Amino acid sequence: DGGITQSPKYLFRKEGQNVTLSCEQNLNHDAMYWYRQDPGQGLRLIYYSQIVNDFQKGDIAEGYSVSREKKESFPLTVTSAQKNPTAFYLCASRGVRVSTNEKLFFGSGTQLSVL
Amino acid sequence: AQKVTQAQTEISVVEKEDVTLDCVYETRDTTYYLFWYKQPPSGELVFLIRRNSFDEQNEISGRYSWNFQKSTSSFNFTITASQVVDSAVYFCALSGDYNQGGKLIFGQGTELSVKP
């Protein structure tokens, strides 16, 4: 079945540690996105990538980094510079069509907590 | 700047009641797209509908209906005869043209609780 796989489902970070969240899609989508969800604040965009080897900062990129070496994969690293990393992280992807704005498909999310 | 406002943080209804979730948006683009997503307790966002700015036709899909009004910049979502399975967080979202990145701007979400 085609879809987006995020792993792990739960992740714990120690102080000063970098952690990486995985996002893989087999939908052959060009664009991929990372969102952060905090209670009562909706989803906020961290980074996005419309093509391999290229990515753009979203609204809250500080303390995060990404890479896009393969079309299928868009891992997100939460660095020690992110002082409040506890949140639910959602990865999404979409196909590209010139004439319309396709919907985003979402993964099932990763809950990151600080120990 | 683009913005989406969902003023209702939480709504609680009894099963079989009708309920409307409000969404107001701001954008300077002439071409834009509006979306509704449902987030059940499992966490994954489920796509419900997409509307483009040139299509103001209201839409009905089973018990769901959407009212898009450009004059008031609103895209409201109504559930008729609500059911317990409708309990979830619902998000309204806005995006511009794909050359703007295709990214969605989300509202804060409305948590709907349908009680038996």
Short mmCIF file of C-alpha atoms in Angstrom, two decimals:
data_model
loop_
_atom_site.label_atom_id
_atom_site.label_comp_id
_atom_site.label_asym_id
_atom_site.label_seq_id
_atom_site.Cartn_x
_atom_site.Cartn_y
_atom_site.Cartn_z
CA ASP A 1 0.00 0.00 0.00
CA GLY A 2 1.22 3.49 -0.80
CA GLY A 3 1.68 5.92 2.01
CA ILE A 4 3.93 7.83 4.37
CA THR A 5 5.78 6.07 7.16
CA GLN A 6 7.06 7.95 10.17
CA SER A 7 9.27 6.36 12.77
CA PRO A 8 9.55 6.00 15.62
CA LYS A 9 6.06 6.65 16.96
CA TYR A 10 7.48 7.78 20.32
CA LEU A 11 10.90 9.29 20.88
CA PHE A 12 12.65 10.62 23.95
CA ARG A 13 15.46 13.12 23.94
CA LYS A 14 17.98 13.85 26.63
CA GLU A 15 19.26 17.35 27.25
CA GLY A 16 21.92 18.36 24.72
CA GLN A 17 21.15 15.48 22.40
CA ASN A 18 20.29 15.57 18.72
CA VAL A 19 17.58 13.20 17.55
CA THR A 20 16.40 12.32 14.05
CA LEU A 21 12.84 11.61 13.01
CA SER A 22 12.36 9.45 9.95
CA CYS A 23 9.88 10.08 7.15
CA GLU A 24 9.61 7.80 4.11
CA GLN A 25 7.03 7.89 1.32
CA ASN A 26 6.35 5.50 -1.54
CA LEU A 27 3.82 7.72 -3.29
CA ASN A 28 6.38 9.05 -5.78
CA HIS A 29 5.63 12.55 -4.51
CA ASP A 30 8.04 15.36 -5.26
CA ALA A 31 7.25 17.61 -2.31
CA MET A 32 7.61 16.79 1.36
CA TYR A 33 6.89 18.79 4.52
CA TRP A 34 7.49 18.73 8.25
CA TYR A 35 4.98 20.20 10.67
CA ARG A 36 5.04 20.60 14.41
CA GLN A 37 1.84 20.35 16.44
CA ASP A 38 1.48 21.77 19.93
CA PRO A 39 -1.78 21.62 21.89
CA GLY A 40 -4.07 24.51 20.97
CA GLN A 41 -1.70 25.90 18.32
CA GLY A 42 -2.53 23.89 15.27
CA LEU A 43 0.22 22.81 12.89
CA ARG A 44 3.22 24.97 12.13
CA LEU A 45 5.59 24.43 9.22
CA ILE A 46 9.22 23.61 10.04
CA TYR A 47 10.80 22.79 6.66
CA TYR A 48 9.70 21.74 3.23
CA SER A 49 11.27 20.37 0.08
CA GLN A 50 9.88 20.49 -3.43
CA ILE A 51 12.70 18.60 -5.09
CA VAL A 52 15.63 16.38 -4.20
CA ASN A 53 18.68 18.18 -2.81
CA ASP A 54 16.70 21.34 -2.14
CA PHE A 55 14.69 22.48 0.86
CA GLN A 56 13.28 25.67 2.35
CA LYS A 57 12.74 26.95 5.85
CA GLY A 58 9.23 27.20 7.17
CA ASP A 59 7.93 29.41 9.94
CA ILE A 60 9.74 27.73 12.85
CA ALA A 61 12.97 26.28 11.41
CA GLU A 62 15.29 27.37 14.22
CA GLY A 63 16.74 24.39 16.07
CA TYR A 64 15.89 21.94 13.29
CA SER A 65 17.69 20.61 10.23
CA VAL A 66 16.67 18.44 7.29
CA SER A 67 18.13 16.69 4.27
CA ARG A 68 16.60 15.49 1.02
CA GLU A 69 19.09 13.14 -0.62
CA LYS A 70 16.42 10.83 -1.97
CA LYS A 71 12.96 11.51 -3.28
CA GLU A 72 11.43 9.02 -0.86
CA SER A 73 13.05 10.30 2.31
CA PHE A 74 12.96 13.56 4.28
CA PRO A 75 14.46 13.09 7.75
CA LEU A 76 14.17 15.80 10.38
CA THR A 77 16.86 16.35 13.01
CA VAL A 78 15.90 18.10 16.21
CA THR A 79 19.11 19.64 17.45
CA SER A 80 20.15 20.61 20.96
CA ALA A 81 19.52 24.23 19.93
CA GLN A 82 15.78 23.54 19.98
CA LYS A 83 14.99 24.38 23.61
CA ASN A 84 11.39 23.24 23.63
CA PRO A 85 11.25 20.17 21.41
CA THR A 86 8.36 18.38 23.10
CA ALA A 87 5.63 18.18 20.46
CA PHE A 88 3.90 15.96 17.94
CA TYR A 89 5.70 15.97 14.58
CA LEU A 90 3.90 15.27 11.34
CA CYS A 91 5.44 14.59 7.96
CA ALA A 92 3.48 15.14 4.76
CA SER A 93 3.93 14.85 1.02
CA ARG A 94 2.17 15.87 -2.13
CA GLY A 95 2.39 15.24 -5.83
CA VAL A 96 3.08 18.07 -8.25
CA ARG A 97 0.65 19.24 -10.86
CA VAL A 98 0.92 22.59 -12.54
CA SER A 99 -2.79 23.16 -12.86
CA THR A 100 -3.95 22.42 -9.37
CA ASN A 101 -2.82 22.35 -5.80
CA GLU A 102 -2.85 18.77 -4.67
CA LYS A 103 -3.78 17.79 -1.16
CA LEU A 104 -1.18 16.82 1.39
CA PHE A 105 -0.94 13.24 2.54
CA PHE A 106 0.15 12.85 6.17
CA GLY A 107 2.04 10.26 8.14
CA SER A 108 0.87 9.03 11.53
CA GLY A 109 3.27 11.27 13.43
CA THR A 110 6.06 11.04 16.00
CA GLN A 111 5.60 12.20 19.60
CA LEU A 112 8.88 13.64 20.86
CA SER A 113 9.39 14.18 24.58
CA VAL A 114 12.29 15.46 26.62
CA LEU A 115 13.63 13.34 29.48
CA ALA B 1 0.33 37.35 4.99
CA GLN B 2 -1.91 34.32 5.00
CA LYS B 3 -3.85 33.37 8.09
CA VAL B 4 -6.57 30.92 9.10
CA THR B 5 -8.73 31.42 12.18
CA GLN B 6 -10.88 28.76 13.79
CA ALA B 7 -12.46 30.63 16.66
CA GLN B 8 -14.10 27.57 18.21
CA THR B 9 -11.51 25.72 20.27
CA GLU B 10 -13.87 23.02 21.53
CA ILE B 11 -17.42 22.02 20.69
CA SER B 12 -19.48 19.41 22.47
CA VAL B 13 -22.75 18.08 21.06
CA VAL B 14 -25.04 15.16 21.63
CA GLU B 15 -25.32 12.51 18.97
CA LYS B 16 -27.69 13.34 16.08
CA GLU B 17 -27.29 17.08 16.57
CA ASP B 18 -26.08 19.17 13.64
CA VAL B 19 -22.85 21.08 14.20
CA THR B 20 -21.04 23.76 12.22
CA LEU B 21 -17.31 24.38 12.46
CA ASP B 22 -16.28 27.90 11.49
CA CYS B 23 -13.24 28.87 9.44
CA VAL B 24 -12.20 32.39 8.43
CA TYR B 25 -9.17 33.02 6.28
CA GLU B 26 -7.01 35.93 5.16
CA THR B 27 -5.01 36.10 1.95
CA ARG B 28 -4.05 38.63 -0.70
CA ASP B 29 -3.76 35.99 -3.40
CA THR B 30 -6.42 35.79 -6.07
CA THR B 31 -5.73 32.10 -6.54
CA TYR B 32 -5.77 30.05 -3.39
CA TYR B 33 -6.99 26.73 -2.05
CA LEU B 34 -8.89 25.82 1.08
CA PHE B 35 -8.86 22.48 2.84
CA TRP B 36 -10.45 20.66 5.75
CA TYR B 37 -8.69 17.83 7.54
CA LYS B 38 -9.85 15.54 10.35
CA GLN B 39 -7.45 14.35 13.04
CA PRO B 40 -8.78 11.36 15.01
CA PRO B 41 -7.09 10.27 18.26
CA SER B 42 -4.62 8.17 16.27
CA GLY B 43 -2.98 11.41 15.16
CA GLU B 44 -2.90 11.06 11.39
CA LEU B 45 -4.60 13.85 9.44
CA VAL B 46 -7.33 12.68 7.10
CA PHE B 47 -8.19 14.79 4.06
CA LEU B 48 -11.85 15.80 3.78
CA ILE B 49 -12.15 18.42 1.05
CA ARG B 50 -10.26 20.89 -1.15
CA ARG B 51 -11.76 24.01 -2.73
CA ASN B 52 -10.12 26.51 -5.06
CA SER B 53 -10.85 30.22 -4.94
CA PHE B 54 -12.72 30.21 -8.25
CA ASP B 55 -15.26 27.64 -7.20
CA GLU B 56 -17.79 28.94 -4.68
CA GLN B 57 -20.19 26.08 -5.13
CA ASN B 58 -21.17 24.52 -1.86
CA GLU B 59 -20.54 20.83 -1.56
CA ILE B 60 -22.30 17.98 0.17
CA SER B 61 -20.81 14.57 0.84
CA GLY B 62 -23.08 12.35 2.86
CA ARG B 63 -23.52 13.97 6.27
CA TYR B 64 -20.80 16.54 5.54
CA SER B 65 -21.32 19.85 3.80
CA TRP B 66 -19.16 22.89 3.18
CA ASN B 67 -20.17 26.51 2.68
CA PHE B 68 -17.56 28.65 0.90
CA GLN B 69 -18.25 32.40 0.86
CA LYS B 70 -15.56 34.65 -0.59
CA SER B 71 -17.49 37.77 0.44
CA THR B 72 -16.93 36.92 4.10
CA SER B 73 -13.69 34.92 3.61
CA SER B 74 -15.25 31.92 5.25
CA PHE B 75 -15.22 28.20 4.58
CA ASN B 76 -17.50 26.59 7.15
CA PHE B 77 -18.02 22.88 7.67
CA THR B 78 -21.30 21.34 8.82
CA ILE B 79 -21.87 17.83 10.06
CA THR B 80 -25.50 16.76 9.96
CA ALA B 81 -26.82 14.19 12.43
CA SER B 82 -23.47 13.90 14.19
CA GLN B 83 -22.18 10.53 15.36
CA VAL B 84 -19.73 9.52 18.06
CA VAL B 85 -17.22 8.55 15.34
CA ASP B 86 -17.14 12.20 14.28
CA SER B 87 -15.29 13.04 17.49
CA ALA B 88 -11.91 14.42 16.43
CA VAL B 89 -9.95 17.60 15.92
CA TYR B 90 -10.81 19.35 12.68
CA PHE B 91 -8.43 21.67 10.89
CA CYS B 92 -9.10 24.24 8.22
CA ALA B 93 -6.10 25.12 6.04
CA LEU B 94 -5.14 27.53 3.25
CA SER B 95 -2.50 27.44 0.53
CA GLY B 96 -1.45 29.63 -2.37
CA ASP B 97 -0.15 28.56 -5.74
CA TYR B 98 2.30 25.68 -5.86
CA ASN B 99 5.05 28.11 -6.85
CA GLN B 100 4.73 29.39 -3.28
CA GLY B 101 5.82 25.99 -2.06
CA GLY B 102 2.46 24.28 -1.86
CA LYS B 103 2.59 24.58 1.90
CA LEU B 104 -0.55 24.68 3.99
CA ILE B 105 -1.30 27.30 6.62
CA PHE B 106 -3.44 25.71 9.32
CA GLY B 107 -5.94 27.12 11.75
CA GLN B 108 -5.68 26.25 15.42
CA GLY B 109 -8.15 23.41 15.08
CA THR B 110 -11.57 22.72 16.61
CA GLU B 111 -11.95 19.75 18.90
CA LEU B 112 -15.36 18.20 18.39
CA SER B 113 -16.77 15.87 21.01
CA VAL B 114 -19.94 13.97 20.14
CA LYS B 115 -21.54 12.31 23.13
CA PRO B 116 -23.94 9.37 22.89
#
